[in-house]
């Protein structure tokens, strides 16, 4: 069965949700596709239906407002839906989707990619030990199920998320053993001028930090977790002072929340032919798109963190800009929203992203025996040996070692592998592009990709005579 729409939006976070709303207001037929059970994305994630009541949070209120607006709109929502292939055919986009264990096809005149971002964790010894969870993964636990990662948690990472996670653990009744961040106080001081454009968010961050300080939670500025202790489960962590490379304090813990920023999900845009460029201020490799989402590909638009990490506020505003641009391009008289609000929010978001730029002293914590590619159990030593033999690109390492061919599709390892290639070959990181993406964009059962195919229908020729 094939469904037909004017616009298909992939991703129902702040960007995609607002793009769908704006486009649907013009009377166009819009379908909004997302893997989650409800719109909201990572930042505005919906709470589990099993939670009867929970204290209101700014993120929760924003997500509820988006979900309510979408429910009252003419946009068609397809939740719990995985898009695994996209093709341009006869002037329209054809999307292969998996929903309710059934393969379906959607066609649309125009496509909006709002694919968001994923977390990056710099591999350190023991980072694959049970009990270690990403900072973004921890926020999903909090927002969806009000769950804690453990009883006593070390929170380590860059940017504002480290303080949000630590404060939220305390709010939910957990114990924070320590906060460990590579950022220094000077790093934060340099970010303050750009933060003044968003006083509410600045005040919110100040509340998180004040909560931790009043609770006398140890905060190690300019430090990083260097080792995770424990075999079957984490028992503690070692830290390193990044300013002098000396060992820092050790902390006993049964869980660790670890993260080093966000990386745009660019695979779909890259696969469809959008040029990409490296911009560290936006999280690394980003597809080229105008502020209103237009690209060099006819009928293809991008918005949100998938085209640069600028934060949830900027993503939502860009979604509205993109939805209006698409409506105008399809013949509707939709006015163009002002760029000024988006530009102000983007400045704040980029200042936060700058706090997570890769640091050589953090990358140096990945030892030769550290697992880098979790899916294929490849150590740093395996990868550097492959580079030594001449594998000077991400595609070459992927071809030689299968790094990036596992279930995650390289999402956990490719940033670290690119850093190793750059360091070993003397290249700039901007000269080590990500590997070439191919369908399926997301893992799916092979039987679903095959569909109604029957081997008995194969035209098998008779054996050749002897």
PDB file of C-alpha atoms in Angstrom, residues 246-412:
ATOM      1  CA  UNK A 246      48.249  14.121  36.480  1.00  0.00           C
ATOM      2  CA  UNK A 247      45.925  11.590  38.058  1.00  0.00           C
ATOM      3  CA  UNK A 248      42.897  13.134  39.749  1.00  0.00           C
ATOM      4  CA  UNK A 249      40.628  11.787  42.495  1.00  0.00           C
ATOM      5  CA  UNK A 250      38.934   8.390  42.276  1.00  0.00           C
ATOM      6  CA  UNK A 251      35.243   7.998  43.058  1.00  0.00           C
ATOM      7  CA  UNK A 252      33.242   4.943  44.035  1.00  0.00           C
ATOM      8  CA  UNK A 253      30.040   4.661  41.988  1.00  0.00           C
ATOM      9  CA  UNK A 254      27.638   2.103  40.569  1.00  0.00           C
ATOM     10  CA  UNK A 255      26.886   4.156  37.455  1.00  0.00           C
ATOM     11  CA  UNK A 256      28.508   6.704  35.173  1.00  0.00           C
ATOM     12  CA  UNK A 257      26.826   9.174  32.836  1.00  0.00           C
ATOM     13  CA  UNK A 258      29.362  10.094  30.136  1.00  0.00           C
ATOM     14  CA  UNK A 259      29.121  12.341  27.073  1.00  0.00           C
ATOM     15  CA  UNK A 260      31.183  14.704  24.942  1.00  0.00           C
ATOM     16  CA  UNK A 261      28.654  16.609  22.899  1.00  0.00           C
ATOM     17  CA  UNK A 262      26.276  15.981  20.010  1.00  0.00           C
ATOM     18  CA  UNK A 263      26.871  15.092  16.363  1.00  0.00           C
ATOM     19  CA  UNK A 264      24.326  15.941  13.622  1.00  0.00           C
ATOM     20  CA  UNK A 265      22.578  12.982  11.985  1.00  0.00           C
ATOM     21  CA  UNK A 266      23.497  13.736   8.376  1.00  0.00           C
ATOM     22  CA  UNK A 267      23.331  10.294   6.759  1.00  0.00           C
ATOM     23  CA  UNK A 268      19.994  10.790   4.988  1.00  0.00           C
ATOM     24  CA  UNK A 269      20.933  14.219   3.608  1.00  0.00           C
ATOM     25  CA  UNK A 270      24.354  12.935   2.576  1.00  0.00           C
ATOM     26  CA  UNK A 271      22.857   9.900   0.844  1.00  0.00           C
ATOM     27  CA  UNK A 272      20.475  12.132  -1.108  1.00  0.00           C
ATOM     28  CA  UNK A 273      23.325  14.236  -2.481  1.00  0.00           C
ATOM     29  CA  UNK A 274      23.422  17.308  -0.248  1.00  0.00           C
ATOM     30  CA  UNK A 275      27.013  18.628  -0.030  1.00  0.00           C
ATOM     31  CA  UNK A 276      28.549  18.439   3.444  1.00  0.00           C
ATOM     32  CA  UNK A 277      31.197  20.557   5.150  1.00  0.00           C
ATOM     33  CA  UNK A 278      33.017  20.417   8.461  1.00  0.00           C
ATOM     34  CA  UNK A 279      32.132  23.092  11.012  1.00  0.00           C
ATOM     35  CA  UNK A 280      33.308  22.435  14.556  1.00  0.00           C
ATOM     36  CA  UNK A 281      31.056  25.216  15.854  1.00  0.00           C
ATOM     37  CA  UNK A 282      28.024  23.208  14.644  1.00  0.00           C
ATOM     38  CA  UNK A 283      29.110  19.792  15.897  1.00  0.00           C
ATOM     39  CA  UNK A 284      31.296  18.534  13.046  1.00  0.00           C
ATOM     40  CA  UNK A 285      30.102  17.503   9.586  1.00  0.00           C
ATOM     41  CA  UNK A 286      26.922  19.302   8.508  1.00  0.00           C
ATOM     42  CA  UNK A 287      24.919  19.384   5.254  1.00  0.00           C
ATOM     43  CA  UNK A 288      24.739  22.713   3.435  1.00  0.00           C
ATOM     44  CA  UNK A 289      21.324  24.350   3.831  1.00  0.00           C
ATOM     45  CA  UNK A 290      19.891  27.856   4.038  1.00  0.00           C
ATOM     46  CA  UNK A 291      18.432  29.130   7.342  1.00  0.00           C
ATOM     47  CA  UNK A 292      14.950  28.385   5.940  1.00  0.00           C
ATOM     48  CA  UNK A 293      15.974  24.810   5.086  1.00  0.00           C
ATOM     49  CA  UNK A 294      16.434  25.059   1.312  1.00  0.00           C
ATOM     50  CA  UNK A 295      19.146  22.855  -0.234  1.00  0.00           C
ATOM     51  CA  UNK A 296      20.642  22.398  -3.691  1.00  0.00           C
ATOM     52  CA  UNK A 297      18.382  19.354  -4.211  1.00  0.00           C
ATOM     53  CA  UNK A 298      14.966  20.100  -5.677  1.00  0.00           C
ATOM     54  CA  UNK A 299      12.185  19.387  -3.194  1.00  0.00           C
ATOM     55  CA  UNK A 300      14.533  18.636  -0.281  1.00  0.00           C
ATOM     56  CA  UNK A 301      14.742  20.779   2.870  1.00  0.00           C
ATOM     57  CA  UNK A 302      16.591  20.424   6.183  1.00  0.00           C
ATOM     58  CA  UNK A 303      16.015  21.861   9.638  1.00  0.00           C
ATOM     59  CA  UNK A 304      17.026  21.394  13.260  1.00  0.00           C
ATOM     60  CA  UNK A 305      20.091  19.776  14.784  1.00  0.00           C
ATOM     61  CA  UNK A 306      20.501  17.530  11.743  1.00  0.00           C
ATOM     62  CA  UNK A 307      22.021  20.519   9.919  1.00  0.00           C
ATOM     63  CA  UNK A 308      24.013  21.881  12.865  1.00  0.00           C
ATOM     64  CA  UNK A 309      23.793  21.757  16.659  1.00  0.00           C
ATOM     65  CA  UNK A 310      22.127  25.001  17.693  1.00  0.00           C
ATOM     66  CA  UNK A 311      19.843  23.789  20.483  1.00  0.00           C
ATOM     67  CA  UNK A 312      16.151  23.013  20.893  1.00  0.00           C
ATOM     68  CA  UNK A 313      14.923  26.615  20.815  1.00  0.00           C
ATOM     69  CA  UNK A 314      16.703  27.353  17.548  1.00  0.00           C
ATOM     70  CA  UNK A 315      15.576  24.003  16.111  1.00  0.00           C
ATOM     71  CA  UNK A 316      11.918  24.805  16.766  1.00  0.00           C
ATOM     72  CA  UNK A 317      12.220  28.253  15.206  1.00  0.00           C
ATOM     73  CA  UNK A 318      14.020  26.863  12.171  1.00  0.00           C
ATOM     74  CA  UNK A 319      11.276  24.277  11.768  1.00  0.00           C
ATOM     75  CA  UNK A 320       8.738  27.080  11.452  1.00  0.00           C
ATOM     76  CA  UNK A 321      10.953  28.882   8.921  1.00  0.00           C
ATOM     77  CA  UNK A 322      11.288  25.687   6.876  1.00  0.00           C
ATOM     78  CA  UNK A 323       7.600  24.820   6.964  1.00  0.00           C
ATOM     79  CA  UNK A 324       6.747  28.301   5.695  1.00  0.00           C
ATOM     80  CA  UNK A 325       9.401  28.130   2.949  1.00  0.00           C
ATOM     81  CA  UNK A 326       8.097  24.784   1.705  1.00  0.00           C
ATOM     82  CA  UNK A 327       4.515  26.051   1.684  1.00  0.00           C
ATOM     83  CA  UNK A 328       5.545  29.066  -0.425  1.00  0.00           C
ATOM     84  CA  UNK A 329       7.521  26.875  -2.810  1.00  0.00           C
ATOM     85  CA  UNK A 330       4.409  24.733  -3.276  1.00  0.00           C
ATOM     86  CA  UNK A 331       2.344  27.765  -4.238  1.00  0.00           C
ATOM     87  CA  UNK A 332       0.846  28.896  -0.943  1.00  0.00           C
ATOM     88  CA  UNK A 333       0.879  32.532   0.201  1.00  0.00           C
ATOM     89  CA  UNK A 334       2.472  31.800   3.567  1.00  0.00           C
ATOM     90  CA  UNK A 335       4.388  34.789   5.007  1.00  0.00           C
ATOM     91  CA  UNK A 336       8.067  34.348   5.795  1.00  0.00           C
ATOM     92  CA  UNK A 337       8.765  34.440   9.556  1.00  0.00           C
ATOM     93  CA  UNK A 338      11.497  36.752  10.823  1.00  0.00           C
ATOM     94  CA  UNK A 339      15.022  35.318  11.004  1.00  0.00           C
ATOM     95  CA  UNK A 340      15.996  37.434  14.004  1.00  0.00           C
ATOM     96  CA  UNK A 341      14.649  35.126  16.715  1.00  0.00           C
ATOM     97  CA  UNK A 342      16.304  32.107  15.144  1.00  0.00           C
ATOM     98  CA  UNK A 343      19.615  33.924  14.829  1.00  0.00           C
ATOM     99  CA  UNK A 344      19.580  34.895  18.525  1.00  0.00           C
ATOM    100  CA  UNK A 345      18.722  31.365  19.630  1.00  0.00           C
ATOM    101  CA  UNK A 346      21.338  29.928  17.276  1.00  0.00           C
ATOM    102  CA  UNK A 347      24.072  32.093  18.814  1.00  0.00           C
ATOM    103  CA  UNK A 348      23.259  30.682  22.232  1.00  0.00           C
ATOM    104  CA  UNK A 349      23.171  27.112  20.953  1.00  0.00           C
ATOM    105  CA  UNK A 350      26.476  27.430  19.118  1.00  0.00           C
ATOM    106  CA  UNK A 351      28.132  28.837  22.242  1.00  0.00           C
ATOM    107  CA  UNK A 352      27.032  25.685  24.079  1.00  0.00           C
ATOM    108  CA  UNK A 353      28.224  23.480  21.210  1.00  0.00           C
ATOM    109  CA  UNK A 354      31.637  25.167  21.320  1.00  0.00           C
ATOM    110  CA  UNK A 355      32.098  23.796  24.845  1.00  0.00           C
ATOM    111  CA  UNK A 356      32.116  20.276  23.376  1.00  0.00           C
ATOM    112  CA  UNK A 357      34.693  20.735  20.634  1.00  0.00           C
ATOM    113  CA  UNK A 358      37.032  17.707  20.568  1.00  0.00           C
ATOM    114  CA  UNK A 359      40.139  18.218  22.708  1.00  0.00           C
ATOM    115  CA  UNK A 360      43.424  16.398  22.034  1.00  0.00           C
ATOM    116  CA  UNK A 361      43.953  15.812  25.750  1.00  0.00           C
ATOM    117  CA  UNK A 362      40.558  14.040  25.985  1.00  0.00           C
ATOM    118  CA  UNK A 363      41.180  12.042  22.792  1.00  0.00           C
ATOM    119  CA  UNK A 364      44.516  10.927  24.282  1.00  0.00           C
ATOM    120  CA  UNK A 365      42.593   9.061  27.014  1.00  0.00           C
ATOM    121  CA  UNK A 366      41.697   6.381  24.447  1.00  0.00           C
ATOM    122  CA  UNK A 367      44.445   3.815  25.065  1.00  0.00           C
ATOM    123  CA  UNK A 368      45.638   1.221  22.550  1.00  0.00           C
ATOM    124  CA  UNK A 369      43.518  -1.497  24.188  1.00  0.00           C
ATOM    125  CA  UNK A 370      40.359   0.624  24.455  1.00  0.00           C
ATOM    126  CA  UNK A 371      37.370  -0.612  22.468  1.00  0.00           C
ATOM    127  CA  UNK A 372      36.484   2.010  19.846  1.00  0.00           C
ATOM    128  CA  UNK A 373      33.982   0.135  17.638  1.00  0.00           C
ATOM    129  CA  UNK A 374      31.573  -1.600  19.999  1.00  0.00           C
ATOM    130  CA  UNK A 375      29.678  -3.537  17.327  1.00  0.00           C
ATOM    131  CA  UNK A 376      32.791  -5.255  15.955  1.00  0.00           C
ATOM    132  CA  UNK A 377      34.834  -5.182  19.224  1.00  0.00           C
ATOM    133  CA  UNK A 378      37.645  -3.274  17.539  1.00  0.00           C
ATOM    134  CA  UNK A 379      40.330  -1.727  19.731  1.00  0.00           C
ATOM    135  CA  UNK A 380      42.202   1.456  19.010  1.00  0.00           C
ATOM    136  CA  UNK A 381      45.241  -0.694  18.221  1.00  0.00           C
ATOM    137  CA  UNK A 382      43.280  -2.585  15.534  1.00  0.00           C
ATOM    138  CA  UNK A 383      42.273   0.679  13.881  1.00  0.00           C
ATOM    139  CA  UNK A 384      45.684   2.336  14.032  1.00  0.00           C
ATOM    140  CA  UNK A 385      47.243  -0.808  12.528  1.00  0.00           C
ATOM    141  CA  UNK A 386      44.773  -0.597   9.642  1.00  0.00           C
ATOM    142  CA  UNK A 387      45.629   3.065   9.113  1.00  0.00           C
ATOM    143  CA  UNK A 388      49.327   2.167   9.062  1.00  0.00           C
ATOM    144  CA  UNK A 389      48.700  -0.199   6.138  1.00  0.00           C
ATOM    145  CA  UNK A 390      47.288   2.690   4.104  1.00  0.00           C
ATOM    146  CA  UNK A 391      43.663   3.042   5.201  1.00  0.00           C
ATOM    147  CA  UNK A 392      43.680   6.845   5.230  1.00  0.00           C
ATOM    148  CA  UNK A 393      39.911   7.392   5.025  1.00  0.00           C
ATOM    149  CA  UNK A 394      36.824   6.365   6.967  1.00  0.00           C
ATOM    150  CA  UNK A 395      35.645   4.338   3.960  1.00  0.00           C
ATOM    151  CA  UNK A 396      38.966   2.462   3.850  1.00  0.00           C
ATOM    152  CA  UNK A 397      38.875   1.587   7.557  1.00  0.00           C
ATOM    153  CA  UNK A 398      35.255   0.512   7.172  1.00  0.00           C
ATOM    154  CA  UNK A 399      36.119  -1.697   4.217  1.00  0.00           C
ATOM    155  CA  UNK A 400      39.094  -3.306   5.925  1.00  0.00           C
ATOM    156  CA  UNK A 401      37.732  -3.853   9.435  1.00  0.00           C
ATOM    157  CA  UNK A 402      33.927  -3.539   9.143  1.00  0.00           C
ATOM    158  CA  UNK A 403      34.096  -0.549  11.505  1.00  0.00           C
ATOM    159  CA  UNK A 404      30.738   1.115  10.992  1.00  0.00           C
ATOM    160  CA  UNK A 405      29.019  -1.917   9.471  1.00  0.00           C
ATOM    161  CA  UNK A 406      27.460  -3.152  12.719  1.00  0.00           C
ATOM    162  CA  UNK A 407      23.954  -2.501  14.084  1.00  0.00           C
ATOM    163  CA  UNK A 408      24.731   1.131  14.963  1.00  0.00           C
ATOM    164  CA  UNK A 409      25.895   1.935  11.438  1.00  0.00           C
ATOM    165  CA  UNK A 410      28.988   3.681  12.724  1.00  0.00           C
ATOM    166  CA  UNK A 411      27.126   6.152  14.894  1.00  0.00           C
ATOM    167  CA  UNK A 412      29.181   5.292  17.994  1.00  0.00           C
TER     168      UNK A 412
END
